[in-house]
Short mmCIF file of C-alpha atoms in Angstrom, two decimals:
data_model
loop_
_atom_site.label_atom_id
_atom_site.label_comp_id
_atom_site.label_asym_id
_atom_site.label_seq_id
_atom_site.Cartn_x
_atom_site.Cartn_y
_atom_site.Cartn_z
CA UNK A 1 -26.71 75.74 19.66
CA UNK A 2 -29.04 72.92 20.39
CA UNK A 3 -27.75 69.67 21.71
CA UNK A 4 -28.32 66.78 19.36
CA UNK A 5 -31.00 64.46 20.69
CA UNK A 6 -29.88 61.11 22.09
CA UNK A 7 -26.22 62.24 22.06
CA UNK A 8 -25.55 60.27 25.23
CA UNK A 9 -26.90 57.12 23.61
CA UNK A 10 -24.66 57.59 20.55
CA UNK A 11 -21.60 58.08 22.77
CA UNK A 12 -22.43 54.83 24.55
CA UNK A 13 -22.67 52.89 21.28
CA UNK A 14 -19.31 54.05 19.91
CA UNK A 15 -17.38 53.79 23.16
CA UNK A 16 -14.92 50.88 23.31
CA UNK A 17 -16.02 47.65 24.96
CA UNK A 18 -14.28 44.48 26.00
CA UNK A 19 -14.62 41.75 23.35
CA UNK A 20 -17.37 39.25 24.12
CA UNK A 21 -16.18 35.74 24.98
CA UNK A 22 -18.12 32.88 23.37
CA UNK A 23 -21.09 31.75 25.42
CA UNK A 24 -21.07 28.24 26.84
CA UNK A 25 -23.37 25.49 25.60
CA UNK A 26 -22.57 23.50 28.76
CA UNK A 27 -24.04 23.91 32.26
CA UNK A 28 -21.60 25.15 34.93
CA UNK A 29 -19.62 22.34 36.54
CA UNK A 30 -19.98 20.01 33.55
CA UNK A 31 -17.05 17.80 32.60
CA UNK A 32 -15.86 18.08 28.99
CA UNK A 33 -13.02 16.97 26.73
CA UNK A 34 -11.13 18.92 24.08
CA UNK A 35 -10.03 17.89 20.60
CA UNK A 36 -7.04 19.72 19.12
CA UNK A 37 -5.52 19.46 15.65
CA UNK A 38 -3.05 21.38 13.58
CA UNK A 39 -1.61 20.76 10.14
CA UNK A 40 2.00 21.23 11.15
CA UNK A 41 2.46 23.82 8.40
CA UNK A 42 4.41 26.97 9.19
CA UNK A 43 1.47 29.11 8.03
CA UNK A 44 -1.14 27.34 10.15
CA UNK A 45 -3.60 29.38 12.19
CA UNK A 46 -2.81 28.15 15.72
CA UNK A 47 -0.66 25.33 17.03
CA UNK A 48 -2.18 22.66 19.26
CA UNK A 49 -0.43 24.22 22.27
CA UNK A 50 -2.06 27.59 21.57
CA UNK A 51 -5.45 25.93 21.05
CA UNK A 52 -5.12 24.05 24.34
CA UNK A 53 -4.19 27.21 26.24
CA UNK A 54 -7.24 29.05 24.85
CA UNK A 55 -9.62 26.16 25.59
CA UNK A 56 -8.34 25.71 29.16
CA UNK A 57 -8.79 29.44 29.78
CA UNK A 58 -12.32 29.32 28.34
CA UNK A 59 -13.26 26.31 30.50
CA UNK A 60 -11.98 28.11 33.62
CA UNK A 61 -14.04 31.22 32.77
CA UNK A 62 -17.21 29.15 32.38
CA UNK A 63 -16.74 26.81 35.33
CA UNK A 64 -16.19 23.66 33.26
CA UNK A 65 -14.00 20.69 34.17
CA UNK A 66 -11.64 19.67 31.34
CA UNK A 67 -11.06 15.95 31.93
CA UNK A 68 -9.04 14.99 28.86
CA UNK A 69 -7.37 16.51 25.81
CA UNK A 70 -7.14 14.59 22.52
CA UNK A 71 -4.39 15.95 20.26
CA UNK A 72 -3.51 15.22 16.62
CA UNK A 73 -0.45 17.31 15.83
CA UNK A 74 0.69 17.82 12.22
CA UNK A 75 -2.34 15.90 10.90
CA UNK A 76 -4.39 16.94 7.85
CA UNK A 77 -8.11 17.50 8.28
CA UNK A 78 -9.02 16.12 4.85
CA UNK A 79 -9.59 12.66 6.33
CA UNK A 80 -9.94 10.91 9.69
CA UNK A 81 -7.54 8.18 8.53
CA UNK A 82 -4.28 8.40 10.43
CA UNK A 83 -5.75 10.65 13.14
CA UNK A 84 -5.41 8.25 16.06
CA UNK A 85 -6.51 10.75 18.71
CA UNK A 86 -9.64 11.67 16.75
CA UNK A 87 -10.60 7.99 16.66
CA UNK A 88 -9.80 7.72 20.37
CA UNK A 89 -12.06 10.69 21.08
CA UNK A 90 -14.97 9.10 19.17
CA UNK A 91 -14.39 5.79 21.01
CA UNK A 92 -14.33 7.69 24.31
CA UNK A 93 -17.87 8.94 23.70
CA UNK A 94 -19.01 5.50 22.53
CA UNK A 95 -18.07 4.00 25.92
CA UNK A 96 -21.05 3.15 28.12
CA UNK A 97 -19.53 4.82 31.21
CA UNK A 98 -18.64 8.14 29.57
CA UNK A 99 -19.58 10.97 31.99
CA UNK A 100 -18.44 13.93 29.87
CA UNK A 101 -21.09 16.24 28.39
CA UNK A 102 -19.33 16.90 25.10
CA UNK A 103 -16.25 18.05 23.22
CA UNK A 104 -14.79 21.53 22.74
CA UNK A 105 -12.87 22.41 19.57
CA UNK A 106 -11.09 25.57 18.47
CA UNK A 107 -12.96 25.75 15.15
CA UNK A 108 -15.03 23.29 13.15
CA UNK A 109 -12.23 22.99 10.58
CA UNK A 110 -10.05 21.50 13.35
CA UNK A 111 -12.68 18.74 13.74
CA UNK A 112 -12.77 17.80 10.03
CA UNK A 113 -12.56 19.55 6.66
CA UNK A 114 -14.19 16.76 4.69
CA UNK A 115 -17.91 17.60 4.64
CA UNK A 116 -19.07 13.98 4.96
CA UNK A 117 -16.72 13.24 7.86
CA UNK A 118 -17.67 16.47 9.63
CA UNK A 119 -21.42 15.92 9.43
CA UNK A 120 -21.29 12.17 10.09
CA UNK A 121 -19.20 12.32 13.27
CA UNK A 122 -20.95 15.39 14.68
CA UNK A 123 -24.33 13.74 14.08
CA UNK A 124 -23.05 10.53 15.68
CA UNK A 125 -22.03 12.37 18.86
CA UNK A 126 -25.22 14.43 19.03
CA UNK A 127 -27.46 11.40 18.59
CA UNK A 128 -25.73 9.98 21.65
CA UNK A 129 -26.60 13.15 23.59
CA UNK A 130 -23.21 14.89 23.51
CA UNK A 131 -22.48 18.53 22.64
CA UNK A 132 -19.97 19.58 19.96
CA UNK A 133 -18.96 23.17 20.72
CA UNK A 134 -16.70 25.43 18.64
CA UNK A 135 -15.03 28.40 20.32
CA UNK A 136 -14.62 30.49 17.19
CA UNK A 137 -17.56 29.66 14.92
CA UNK A 138 -20.61 31.82 15.59
CA UNK A 139 -23.49 29.37 15.31
CA UNK A 140 -26.94 30.18 16.75
CA UNK A 141 -28.90 27.63 18.75
CA UNK A 142 -31.68 25.52 17.30
CA UNK A 143 -32.44 24.45 13.75
CA UNK A 144 -31.05 27.66 12.25
CA UNK A 145 -27.73 26.81 13.87
CA UNK A 146 -27.61 23.53 11.96
CA UNK A 147 -28.02 25.49 8.72
CA UNK A 148 -25.14 27.83 9.58
CA UNK A 149 -23.03 24.88 10.69
CA UNK A 150 -23.66 23.09 7.39
CA UNK A 151 -22.54 26.23 5.57
CA UNK A 152 -19.32 26.25 7.63
CA UNK A 153 -18.73 22.59 6.74
CA UNK A 154 -19.29 23.47 3.08
CA UNK A 155 -16.77 26.33 3.27
CA UNK A 156 -14.21 24.07 4.95
CA UNK A 157 -14.66 21.42 2.26
CA UNK A 158 -14.53 24.09 -0.47
CA UNK A 159 -11.25 25.29 1.00
CA UNK A 160 -9.85 21.78 0.48
CA UNK A 161 -10.99 21.72 -3.16
CA UNK A 162 -9.59 25.19 -3.85
CA UNK A 163 -6.33 24.24 -2.17
CA UNK A 164 -6.12 21.06 -4.24
CA UNK A 165 -6.73 23.05 -7.45
CA UNK A 166 -4.08 25.60 -6.46
CA UNK A 167 -1.56 22.83 -5.76
CA UNK A 168 -2.28 21.14 -9.10
CA UNK A 169 -1.93 24.48 -10.88
CA UNK A 170 1.38 25.08 -9.14
CA UNK A 171 2.67 21.61 -9.99
CA UNK A 172 1.70 22.00 -13.65
CA UNK A 173 3.54 25.34 -13.75
CA UNK A 174 6.58 23.73 -12.13
CA UNK A 175 6.62 20.92 -14.70
CA UNK A 176 5.94 23.16 -17.73
CA UNK A 177 8.42 25.91 -16.89
CA UNK A 178 11.24 24.07 -15.12
CA UNK A 179 10.71 20.32 -15.60
CA UNK A 180 10.31 19.95 -11.84
CA UNK A 181 8.54 16.79 -10.68
CA UNK A 182 7.32 15.81 -7.19
CA UNK A 183 7.79 12.34 -5.76
CA UNK A 184 10.20 9.54 -6.57
CA UNK A 185 11.15 8.87 -10.21
CA UNK A 186 10.72 5.51 -11.98
CA UNK A 187 13.50 2.94 -12.13
CA UNK A 188 16.47 4.17 -14.13
CA UNK A 189 15.97 7.84 -13.32
CA UNK A 190 17.04 9.99 -10.39
CA UNK A 191 16.17 13.36 -8.88
CA UNK A 192 18.38 16.29 -9.90
CA UNK A 193 17.99 19.18 -7.45
CA UNK A 194 18.00 22.75 -8.78
CA UNK A 195 17.28 26.19 -7.33
CA UNK A 196 14.14 28.16 -8.16
CA UNK A 197 15.04 31.30 -6.26
CA UNK A 198 14.44 32.23 -2.66
CA UNK A 199 11.52 32.34 -0.24
CA UNK A 200 10.51 35.62 1.36
CA UNK A 201 12.50 34.72 4.46
CA UNK A 202 15.65 34.23 2.39
CA UNK A 203 15.67 30.42 2.35
CA UNK A 204 16.71 28.77 -0.91
CA UNK A 205 13.74 27.45 -2.89
CA UNK A 206 14.51 24.08 -4.47
CA UNK A 207 12.83 21.61 -6.80
CA UNK A 208 13.89 18.43 -8.59
CA UNK A 209 13.71 17.24 -12.16
CA UNK A 210 14.00 13.63 -13.32
CA UNK A 211 17.12 12.70 -15.29
CA UNK A 212 18.56 9.32 -16.39
CA UNK A 213 20.58 7.56 -13.70
CA UNK A 214 23.86 6.61 -15.40
CA UNK A 215 24.47 3.83 -12.86
CA UNK A 216 21.33 1.97 -13.99
CA UNK A 217 21.28 2.62 -17.74
CA UNK A 218 22.71 -0.74 -18.79
CA UNK A 219 20.31 -2.68 -16.56
CA UNK A 220 17.32 -0.71 -17.86
CA UNK A 221 18.36 -1.18 -21.49
CA UNK A 222 18.93 -4.90 -20.91
CA UNK A 223 15.36 -5.26 -19.63
CA UNK A 224 13.96 -3.50 -22.71
CA UNK A 225 16.11 -5.57 -25.10
CA UNK A 226 14.93 -8.78 -23.45
CA UNK A 227 11.28 -7.76 -23.64
CA UNK A 228 11.69 -6.79 -27.29
CA UNK A 229 13.15 -10.28 -27.85
CA UNK A 230 10.05 -11.91 -26.38
CA UNK A 231 11.36 -12.79 -22.91
CA UNK A 232 8.79 -13.02 -20.12
CA UNK A 233 8.77 -11.10 -16.86
CA UNK A 234 10.28 -14.03 -14.96
CA UNK A 235 13.39 -14.17 -17.15
CA UNK A 236 13.74 -10.39 -17.12
CA UNK A 237 13.50 -10.37 -13.33
CA UNK A 238 16.18 -13.05 -13.04
CA UNK A 239 18.53 -10.92 -15.14
CA UNK A 240 17.77 -7.45 -13.72
CA UNK A 241 16.05 -7.74 -10.30
CA UNK A 242 14.35 -4.39 -10.97
CA UNK A 243 11.05 -5.07 -9.20
CA UNK A 244 9.40 -7.56 -6.88
CA UNK A 245 5.94 -7.79 -8.50
CA UNK A 246 4.79 -8.75 -11.99
CA UNK A 247 2.53 -5.70 -12.33
CA UNK A 248 5.50 -3.40 -11.77
CA UNK A 249 7.16 -4.78 -14.91
CA UNK A 250 3.94 -4.29 -16.88
CA UNK A 251 3.83 -0.61 -15.87
CA UNK A 252 7.58 -0.26 -16.51
CA UNK A 253 7.25 -1.32 -20.15
CA UNK A 254 4.35 1.09 -20.74
CA UNK A 255 6.09 4.16 -19.29
CA UNK A 256 6.99 6.69 -22.00
CA UNK A 257 9.62 8.33 -19.78
CA UNK A 258 12.13 5.83 -21.19
CA UNK A 259 11.87 7.50 -24.61
CA UNK A 260 12.16 10.93 -22.97
CA UNK A 261 8.42 11.71 -22.83
CA UNK A 262 6.56 12.52 -19.61
CA UNK A 263 2.85 11.81 -19.08
CA UNK A 264 1.61 14.15 -16.37
CA UNK A 265 -1.83 15.49 -15.52
CA UNK A 266 -3.39 14.07 -18.67
CA UNK A 267 -0.78 15.71 -20.92
CA UNK A 268 2.23 14.39 -22.83
CA UNK A 269 5.42 16.44 -22.54
CA UNK A 270 7.84 15.47 -25.31
CA UNK A 271 11.56 15.99 -24.90
CA UNK A 272 11.30 16.04 -21.13
CA UNK A 273 14.62 14.24 -20.60
CA UNK A 274 17.26 12.32 -22.53
CA UNK A 275 15.77 9.04 -23.81
CA UNK A 276 17.19 5.84 -22.33
CA UNK A 277 16.05 3.58 -25.19
CA UNK A 278 15.48 4.27 -28.88
CA UNK A 279 12.01 4.58 -30.35
CA UNK A 280 12.35 1.40 -32.42
CA UNK A 281 12.86 -0.65 -29.24
CA UNK A 282 9.86 1.10 -27.68
CA UNK A 283 7.61 0.23 -30.64
CA UNK A 284 8.68 -3.43 -30.67
CA UNK A 285 8.01 -3.79 -26.94
CA UNK A 286 4.57 -2.19 -27.27
CA UNK A 287 3.73 -4.68 -30.01
CA UNK A 288 4.79 -7.56 -27.74
CA UNK A 289 2.74 -6.15 -24.86
CA UNK A 290 -0.36 -5.70 -27.02
CA UNK A 291 -0.07 -9.22 -28.43
CA UNK A 292 0.21 -10.76 -24.96
CA UNK A 293 -2.76 -8.73 -23.75
CA UNK A 294 -4.90 -9.95 -26.66
CA UNK A 295 -3.93 -13.57 -25.90
CA UNK A 296 -4.85 -13.03 -22.27
CA UNK A 297 -8.28 -11.69 -23.20
CA UNK A 298 -8.83 -14.67 -25.50
CA UNK A 299 -8.02 -17.13 -22.71
CA UNK A 300 -10.41 -15.32 -20.40
CA UNK A 301 -13.33 -16.28 -22.66
CA UNK A 302 -13.10 -19.82 -21.24
CA UNK A 303 -12.19 -18.72 -17.70
CA UNK A 304 -13.87 -20.97 -15.09
CA UNK A 305 -15.79 -18.06 -13.63
CA UNK A 306 -17.54 -17.67 -17.00
CA UNK A 307 -18.52 -21.33 -17.16
CA UNK A 308 -21.85 -22.50 -15.85
CA UNK A 309 -20.11 -24.57 -13.18
CA UNK A 310 -17.62 -23.27 -10.66
CA UNK A 311 -14.12 -24.77 -11.03
CA UNK A 312 -12.91 -24.96 -7.44
CA UNK A 313 -9.20 -25.05 -8.35
CA UNK A 314 -9.15 -22.33 -10.99
CA UNK A 315 -5.91 -20.37 -10.81
CA UNK A 316 -4.23 -23.08 -8.69
CA UNK A 317 -3.54 -25.90 -11.19
CA UNK A 318 -0.43 -26.11 -13.38
CA UNK A 319 0.53 -28.71 -15.97
CA UNK A 320 3.24 -30.92 -14.43
CA UNK A 321 4.83 -31.36 -17.86
CA UNK A 322 5.27 -27.76 -19.07
CA UNK A 323 4.45 -25.80 -15.85
CA UNK A 324 1.78 -23.78 -17.69
CA UNK A 325 -1.48 -22.76 -16.04
CA UNK A 326 -4.40 -25.10 -16.61
CA UNK A 327 -7.82 -23.64 -17.25
CA UNK A 328 -11.33 -24.95 -16.81
CA UNK A 329 -13.16 -26.17 -19.89
CA UNK A 330 -16.68 -27.53 -20.31
CA UNK A 331 -17.91 -29.85 -23.08
CA UNK A 332 -21.56 -30.78 -23.64
CA UNK A 333 -21.83 -34.01 -25.72
CA UNK A 334 -25.49 -34.99 -26.13
CA UNK A 335 -26.44 -32.31 -23.61
CA UNK A 336 -24.41 -33.92 -20.81
CA UNK A 337 -22.00 -31.56 -19.01
CA UNK A 338 -18.37 -32.62 -18.49
CA UNK A 339 -15.81 -30.33 -16.89
CA UNK A 340 -12.06 -30.63 -17.46
CA UNK A 341 -8.85 -28.93 -16.42
CA UNK A 342 -6.83 -28.47 -19.61
CA UNK A 343 -3.23 -27.39 -20.28
CA UNK A 344 -3.11 -24.03 -22.07
CA UNK A 345 -0.24 -25.28 -24.27
CA UNK A 346 -1.88 -28.55 -25.30
CA UNK A 347 -4.14 -27.08 -27.96
CA UNK A 348 -1.36 -25.19 -29.75
CA UNK A 349 0.84 -28.31 -29.84
CA UNK A 350 3.45 -27.00 -27.39
CA UNK A 351 2.62 -29.73 -24.84
CA UNK A 352 1.42 -32.77 -26.83
CA UNK A 353 1.75 -35.22 -23.91
CA UNK A 354 -0.70 -33.33 -21.70
CA UNK A 355 -4.17 -34.79 -21.28
CA UNK A 356 -7.36 -33.09 -20.02
CA UNK A 357 -8.09 -33.96 -16.39
CA UNK A 358 -11.72 -34.51 -15.34
CA UNK A 359 -12.83 -31.78 -12.99
CA UNK A 360 -14.59 -34.05 -10.50
CA UNK A 361 -11.68 -36.51 -10.32
CA UNK A 362 -9.08 -33.81 -9.57
CA UNK A 363 -11.23 -31.86 -7.11
CA UNK A 364 -12.23 -35.02 -5.22
CA UNK A 365 -8.58 -36.10 -5.00
CA UNK A 366 -7.44 -32.73 -3.67
CA UNK A 367 -10.21 -32.47 -1.05
CA UNK A 368 -9.60 -36.08 0.03
CA UNK A 369 -5.88 -35.31 0.46
CA UNK A 370 -6.70 -32.24 2.52
CA UNK A 371 -9.24 -33.86 4.81
CA UNK A 372 -7.57 -37.24 5.32
CA UNK A 373 -3.93 -36.21 5.37
CA UNK A 374 -2.97 -32.54 5.52
CA UNK A 375 -5.54 -31.49 8.14
CA UNK A 376 -5.00 -34.47 10.42
CA UNK A 377 -3.71 -33.65 13.91
CA UNK A 378 -0.50 -35.71 13.63
CA UNK A 379 0.42 -34.15 10.30
CA UNK A 380 -0.26 -30.59 11.44
CA UNK A 381 1.81 -31.16 14.58
CA UNK A 382 4.72 -32.35 12.45
CA UNK A 383 4.27 -29.41 10.05
CA UNK A 384 4.48 -26.92 12.90
CA UNK A 385 7.57 -28.62 14.29
CA UNK A 386 9.22 -28.66 10.86
CA UNK A 387 8.38 -25.02 10.25
CA UNK A 388 9.92 -23.92 13.53
CA UNK A 389 13.03 -25.99 12.83
CA UNK A 390 13.33 -24.65 9.27
CA UNK A 391 12.94 -21.09 10.54
CA UNK A 392 15.73 -21.57 13.08
CA UNK A 393 17.94 -23.20 10.45
CA UNK A 394 17.28 -20.33 8.04
CA UNK A 395 18.26 -17.75 10.64
CA UNK A 396 21.48 -19.62 11.45
CA UNK A 397 22.32 -20.13 7.79
CA UNK A 398 21.65 -16.48 6.98
CA UNK A 399 23.87 -15.31 9.82
CA UNK A 400 26.64 -17.64 8.66
CA UNK A 401 26.40 -16.17 5.15
CA UNK A 402 26.52 -12.63 6.57
CA UNK A 403 29.58 -13.49 8.67
CA UNK A 404 31.36 -14.98 5.65
CA UNK A 405 30.55 -11.94 3.50
CA UNK A 406 31.75 -9.60 6.25
CA UNK A 407 35.06 -11.45 6.33
CA UNK A 408 35.39 -11.04 2.56
CA UNK A 409 34.46 -7.38 2.88
CA UNK A 410 37.12 -6.82 5.54
CA UNK A 411 39.73 -8.46 3.31
CA UNK A 412 38.74 -6.31 0.31
CA UNK A 413 38.89 -3.13 2.36
CA UNK A 414 42.33 -4.04 3.71
CA UNK A 415 43.52 -4.57 0.14
CA UNK A 416 42.08 -1.20 -0.86
CA UNK A 417 43.90 0.43 2.03
CA UNK A 418 47.19 -1.13 0.99
CA UNK A 419 46.70 -0.05 -2.63
CA UNK A 420 45.89 3.47 -1.50
CA UNK A 421 49.26 3.63 0.24
CA UNK A 422 51.04 2.36 -2.89
CA UNK A 423 49.22 4.87 -5.08
CA UNK A 424 50.19 7.67 -2.74
CA UNK A 425 53.86 6.67 -3.07
CA UNK A 426 53.63 6.11 -6.84
CA UNK A 427 51.90 9.41 -7.50
CA UNK A 428 48.90 7.81 -9.25
CA UNK A 429 51.08 6.89 -12.25
CA UNK A 430 50.41 3.15 -12.20
CA UNK A 431 47.49 2.26 -14.47
CA UNK A 432 47.57 -1.35 -13.26
CA UNK A 433 47.13 -0.25 -9.66
CA UNK A 434 44.23 2.03 -10.61
CA UNK A 435 42.49 -0.82 -12.45
CA UNK A 436 42.97 -3.04 -9.40
CA UNK A 437 41.43 -0.35 -7.19
CA UNK A 438 38.38 -0.09 -9.46
CA UNK A 439 37.95 -3.86 -9.40
CA UNK A 440 38.15 -3.98 -5.62
CA UNK A 441 35.75 -1.04 -5.25
CA UNK A 442 33.21 -2.85 -7.45
CA UNK A 443 33.66 -5.99 -5.33
CA UNK A 444 33.21 -3.93 -2.16
CA UNK A 445 29.91 -2.48 -3.45
CA UNK A 446 28.68 -5.95 -4.42
CA UNK A 447 29.49 -7.36 -0.98
CA UNK A 448 27.79 -4.45 0.81
CA UNK A 449 24.67 -5.00 -1.32
CA UNK A 450 24.60 -8.75 -0.60
CA UNK A 451 25.02 -8.16 3.14
CA UNK A 452 22.23 -5.58 3.10
CA UNK A 453 19.83 -7.99 1.36
CA UNK A 454 20.60 -10.79 3.82
CA UNK A 455 20.41 -8.51 6.85
CA UNK A 456 16.72 -7.71 6.29
CA UNK A 457 15.00 -9.53 9.18
CA UNK A 458 12.48 -12.22 8.27
CA UNK A 459 9.18 -11.41 9.98
CA UNK A 460 8.25 -14.47 12.04
CA UNK A 461 4.78 -15.93 11.60
CA UNK A 462 2.90 -16.26 14.87
CA UNK A 463 1.99 -19.92 15.26
CA UNK A 464 -0.81 -20.95 17.57
CA UNK A 465 -0.56 -24.15 19.63
CA UNK A 466 -2.05 -27.20 17.94
CA UNK A 467 -4.87 -27.53 20.49
CA UNK A 468 -6.05 -24.00 19.62
CA UNK A 469 -5.96 -24.73 15.89
CA UNK A 470 -7.80 -28.06 15.79
CA UNK A 471 -11.36 -26.88 16.60
CA UNK A 472 -11.26 -24.58 13.60
CA UNK A 473 -9.59 -27.29 11.51
CA UNK A 474 -12.51 -29.62 12.22
CA UNK A 475 -14.94 -26.94 11.09
CA UNK A 476 -12.93 -26.45 7.88
CA UNK A 477 -13.01 -30.20 7.19
CA UNK A 478 -16.78 -30.27 7.69
CA UNK A 479 -17.24 -27.42 5.23
CA UNK A 480 -14.97 -29.11 2.68
CA UNK A 481 -17.02 -32.31 2.85
CA UNK A 482 -20.39 -30.63 2.30
CA UNK A 483 -22.15 -32.09 -0.77
CA UNK A 484 -22.85 -28.60 -2.14
CA UNK A 485 -19.51 -27.18 -3.21
CA UNK A 486 -19.62 -23.41 -3.63
CA UNK A 487 -17.64 -20.20 -3.23
CA UNK A 488 -16.94 -21.09 0.41
CA UNK A 489 -15.26 -24.34 -0.67
CA UNK A 490 -13.24 -22.49 -3.29
CA UNK A 491 -12.08 -19.88 -0.77
CA UNK A 492 -10.88 -22.55 1.64
CA UNK A 493 -8.89 -24.29 -1.10
CA UNK A 494 -7.36 -21.02 -2.26
CA UNK A 495 -6.39 -20.24 1.32
CA UNK A 496 -4.61 -23.55 1.89
CA UNK A 497 -3.06 -24.32 -1.52
CA UNK A 498 -0.25 -22.39 -3.17
CA UNK A 499 -0.43 -24.36 -6.43
CA UNK A 500 -0.87 -27.88 -7.82
CA UNK A 501 1.32 -29.56 -10.45
CA UNK A 502 -0.50 -32.51 -11.99
CA UNK A 503 -0.64 -34.70 -15.09
CA UNK A 504 -2.95 -37.53 -16.13
CA UNK A 505 -1.69 -41.03 -16.87
CA UNK A 506 -4.06 -43.57 -18.30
CA UNK A 507 -7.77 -43.03 -17.95
CA UNK A 508 -8.11 -41.36 -14.57
CA UNK A 509 -4.77 -41.88 -12.80
CA UNK A 510 -3.36 -38.55 -11.59
CA UNK A 511 0.30 -37.95 -10.76
CA UNK A 512 1.46 -34.70 -9.22
CA UNK A 513 2.32 -32.59 -6.22
CA UNK A 514 0.14 -30.29 -4.11
CA UNK A 515 2.04 -27.34 -2.61
CA UNK A 516 0.29 -26.21 0.56
CA UNK A 517 0.66 -23.13 2.67
CA UNK A 518 1.55 -23.83 6.28
CA UNK A 519 -2.05 -23.92 7.60
CA UNK A 520 -1.70 -21.63 10.66
CA UNK A 521 -0.18 -18.94 8.45
CA UNK A 522 -1.92 -19.75 5.19
CA UNK A 523 -3.87 -16.68 4.12
CA UNK A 524 -5.62 -16.52 7.50
CA UNK A 525 -7.80 -19.47 6.52
CA UNK A 526 -8.33 -20.57 10.12
CA UNK A 527 -11.06 -18.12 10.95
CA UNK A 528 -14.66 -18.85 12.00
CA UNK A 529 -15.82 -17.91 8.52
CA UNK A 530 -13.83 -17.61 5.30
CA UNK A 531 -14.28 -14.24 3.65
CA UNK A 532 -14.27 -13.75 -0.10
CA UNK A 533 -11.12 -11.73 -1.04
CA UNK A 534 -11.81 -8.18 -2.15
#
């Protein structure tokens, strides 16, 4: 037999070797930092502790000095928002005295999964001369390496999109097959937990469907009856206290869940749950909502922002007679422009005593009151003193109310305890005693709720000393007095004024009240430059 040629070479190729450790992009002795991140999920690739152990071992093998470790544990890579240590790492390299040569990461997907974030922040560091090195992504040096790295960023971003699609698919299946819904339900509904089976490790798999909350049904139905009867959001809020914002009520009355229908993922699922209101009430409310929306759009046609001149007090002025918003109106007799603030109810006859107020007269009066009274040093000093005193009085008054309610609560609970003893002796046969218990239990719940509402701490407003405020106040006054009134003037007024109630008597005599914010806290108006709200 002849020996196969090059047999020794073949043996050498197939013989086992030690795995190659990643080469270092850093010179020996260089100082570096590490960035670690994990998602916190039980199926994640490596925890931050495991990543740190591997990176420290790698640095020791290559003679590198690891000076700092930045760690974001249980943080998603889909965004840099909320990743405080990532931001700290970027700031570290932005510092002028940074002596580190670069950052080491376990894999590029630990740095960022969003393709724009990944490429932006890596480019930012590299333009500053720093190295971004991944232990477990094989990327060649040079321009070709950038191509491979971009492909890795694309795959990481694609993973996010695929994961998002899988999650949406799973949620749709959960809703379609079981009625399961993620998140918190709307007002008047509650989560009902049910079992879906078991995980592979034997743990119970649970989900939740939305069902009507029997404790809130009457309140929810009252709100819908009031809206169907034409009541506004203010009256409905006074009666129900369902929400804290006007927009929440608008969304509430458009939500089909209250007739048992669920809108989810662009689809309408009928018969999802028991309806809370009947369909006739739903239709009436939708008609009311549509009518109000049409009226709103009609009023917007004469909104000050659509007029050729800017009404500085638009959105701030109310009729002192009927408390309705006043809007800007422009008339052009003989080509001469005249601007007025007009009551919205005057034209339909609901407020016949209201008179249009000349724009220039009202705006001059308001600015004069601001500059020559409100923003004067003596007045601001007194305002600050009054605010501090009112805040202290409010805290004392609130605590006194809480103490009084706690005394009532203690009395109610003692009565409940005594009744419980009587019921135990009577064998639960006394209907009168049971009714008394129910009444006291309702009173107990009401007292606990009132105490809880009062116990929420009022966040104090940080007030600067008057001598720190006045330089900026003087600048504000100068800008208010400029002959050219513009968006800057309007922003200042909106920042200082809550609302104005005014009426006109005679030709140009104005009577009313201007409700100001406390200037140091008023919408952050005391800044070097006022910014237009977003």
